[in-house]
XYZ file of C-alpha atoms in Angstrom:
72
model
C 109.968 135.672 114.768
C 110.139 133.697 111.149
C 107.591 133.727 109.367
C 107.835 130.348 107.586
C 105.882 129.890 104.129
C 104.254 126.671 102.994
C 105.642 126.642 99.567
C 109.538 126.745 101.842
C 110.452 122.731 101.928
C 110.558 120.949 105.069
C 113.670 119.482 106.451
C 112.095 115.790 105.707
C 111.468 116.912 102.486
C 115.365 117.962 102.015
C 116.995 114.798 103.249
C 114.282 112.955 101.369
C 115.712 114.689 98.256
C 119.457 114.450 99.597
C 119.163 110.814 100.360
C 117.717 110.133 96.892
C 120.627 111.873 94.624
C 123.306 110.233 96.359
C 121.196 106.953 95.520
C 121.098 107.710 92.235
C 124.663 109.207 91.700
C 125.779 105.822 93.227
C 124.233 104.043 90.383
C 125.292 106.280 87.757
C 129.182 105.375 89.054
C 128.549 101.741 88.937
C 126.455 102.032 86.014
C 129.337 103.844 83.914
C 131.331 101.763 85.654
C 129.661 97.969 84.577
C 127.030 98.853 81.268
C 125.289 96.293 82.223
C 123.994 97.747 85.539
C 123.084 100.445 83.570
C 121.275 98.245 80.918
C 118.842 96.819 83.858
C 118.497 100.241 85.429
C 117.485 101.258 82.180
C 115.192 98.949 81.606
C 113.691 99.109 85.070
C 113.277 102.664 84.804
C 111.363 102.294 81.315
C 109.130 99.864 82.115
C 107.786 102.133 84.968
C 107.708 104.999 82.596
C 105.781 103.393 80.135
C 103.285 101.977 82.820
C 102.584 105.452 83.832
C 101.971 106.358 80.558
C 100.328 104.434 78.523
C 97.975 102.865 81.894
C 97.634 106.402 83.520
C 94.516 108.505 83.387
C 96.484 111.636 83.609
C 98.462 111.286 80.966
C 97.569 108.421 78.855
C 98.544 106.837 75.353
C 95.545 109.262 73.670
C 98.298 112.124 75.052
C 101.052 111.061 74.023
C 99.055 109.968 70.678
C 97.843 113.716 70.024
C 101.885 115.157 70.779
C 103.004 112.544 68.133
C 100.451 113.866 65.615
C 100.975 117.310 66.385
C 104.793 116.773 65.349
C 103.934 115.488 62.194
């Protein structure tokens, strides 16, 4: 008999992962491809980035703030 761990990833979780790289190797092509695909994609991709951080309670502008400073 297996003994099958929690941490071990389910087969959903694989294909889920799978499906997603293939996704995003397809835009890399066409984004290498046409620059500016990759200019929107870019963009897209920044915007939500930005929304998580500076609007997110987790890890919000005072964060990112107090790594800037430390830098300095």
């Amino acid at each position: 008999m297996i003994n099958r761990d929690d941490r071990d990833p389910k087969p959903a979780e694989m294909v889920a992962v799978i499906i997603t790289a293939l996704f995003l190797a397809i835009v890399m092509f066409f984004a290498w491809r046409k620059p500016v695909i990759g200019f929107f994609i870019f963009g897209i991709a920044a915007i939500f980035f930005l929304r998580f951080v500076l609007f997110s309670r987790d890890f919000g502008a005072g964060h990112i703030t107090m790594f800037v400073a430390y830098w300095l």
